[in-house]
Coordinates of C-alpha atoms in Angstrom, one line a residue:
M380 CA -58.1 16.4 8.9
S381 CA -57.2 17.2 5.3
I382 CA -55.9 14.9 2.8
S383 CA -54.1 15.4 -0.6
L384 CA -55.0 13.2 -3.6
T385 CA -52.9 12.5 -6.6
A386 CA -54.5 13.7 -10.0
E387 CA -55.1 10.0 -10.8
Q388 CA -56.9 9.5 -7.5
E389 CA -59.0 12.6 -8.2
R390 CA -59.9 11.4 -11.7
F391 CA -60.9 8.1 -10.3
I392 CA -63.3 9.7 -7.7
Q393 CA -64.6 12.0 -10.5
T394 CA -65.3 9.1 -12.7
K395 CA -67.2 7.2 -10.2
L396 CA -69.3 10.3 -9.2
Q397 CA -70.1 10.9 -13.0
A398 CA -71.2 7.3 -13.3
G399 CA -73.8 8.3 -10.7
K400 CA -73.2 5.2 -8.5
Y401 CA -72.0 7.4 -5.5
R402 CA -73.5 10.7 -4.3
S403 CA -70.3 12.2 -2.9
A404 CA -66.6 12.0 -2.6
Q405 CA -67.3 11.5 1.2
E406 CA -69.4 8.5 0.4
I407 CA -66.7 7.0 -1.7
L408 CA -64.0 7.6 1.0
E409 CA -66.3 6.0 3.7
I410 CA -66.7 3.0 1.6
A411 CA -63.0 2.8 0.8
L412 CA -62.3 3.0 4.7
R413 CA -64.8 0.4 5.4
L414 CA -63.4 -2.0 2.8
L415 CA -59.8 -1.2 4.2
D416 CA -61.1 -2.2 7.7
E417 CA -62.7 -5.3 6.3
Y418 CA -59.3 -6.1 4.6
D419 CA -57.3 -5.6 7.7
R420 CA -59.7 -7.9 9.8
A421 CA -59.5 -10.5 7.1
D422 CA -55.8 -10.3 7.1
T423 CA -55.7 -10.7 10.9
A424 CA -58.0 -13.6 10.8
W425 CA -55.9 -15.4 8.0
I426 CA -52.7 -14.7 10.1
E427 CA -54.4 -16.3 13.0
D428 CA -55.6 -19.3 11.0
V429 CA -52.1 -20.0 9.7
R430 CA -50.6 -19.6 13.2
E431 CA -53.1 -22.4 14.5
K432 CA -52.2 -24.5 11.6
I433 CA -48.4 -24.1 12.2
D434 CA -48.9 -24.8 15.9
A435 CA -51.0 -27.9 15.1
A436 CA -48.2 -29.1 12.7
I437 CA -45.6 -28.6 15.4
S438 CA -47.7 -30.6 17.9
V439 CA -48.2 -33.5 15.5
S440 CA -44.5 -33.5 14.6
D441 CA -43.5 -33.5 18.3
Q442 CA -45.4 -36.8 18.4
T443 CA -44.1 -38.2 15.2
P444 CA -40.8 -40.0 15.0
P445 CA -38.5 -38.3 12.6
I446 CA -37.6 -39.8 9.2
D447 CA -34.5 -39.2 7.1
G448 CA -34.9 -36.9 4.1
E449 CA -34.5 -39.8 1.5
T450 CA -37.4 -41.6 3.1
F451 CA -39.5 -38.6 3.1
V452 CA -38.9 -37.8 -0.7
S453 CA -39.5 -41.4 -1.7
Q454 CA -42.8 -41.3 0.1
V455 CA -43.8 -38.2 -1.5
L456 CA -42.9 -39.5 -4.8
E457 CA -44.9 -42.7 -4.3
R458 CA -47.9 -40.6 -3.5
F459 CA -47.6 -38.7 -6.6
Q460 CA -47.2 -41.9 -8.6
Q461 CA -50.2 -43.4 -6.9
A462 CA -52.3 -40.2 -7.7
R463 CA -51.2 -40.2 -11.3
Q464 CA -52.3 -43.9 -11.7
T465 CA -55.7 -43.2 -10.1
Q466 CA -56.4 -40.4 -12.7
K467 CA -55.7 -42.7 -15.6

């Protein structure tokens, strides 16, 4: 496989090599690919975590009687006011 780099990407790699932290462009690419894989796995884990939380919220909401919007907003405002008073 061959890849094409932009001039900026080549300068970036050259700068890293000149700093002496990496031995070769190959090493830099290997690290970049490993980090990309870790990023993808973390993203997948985050998505799964959010799905679980959404499912849990749906399950709780199925067991909770509905309230009208005005009551909900009043309860939220009351909690904010209580929190503000506790901070004083």
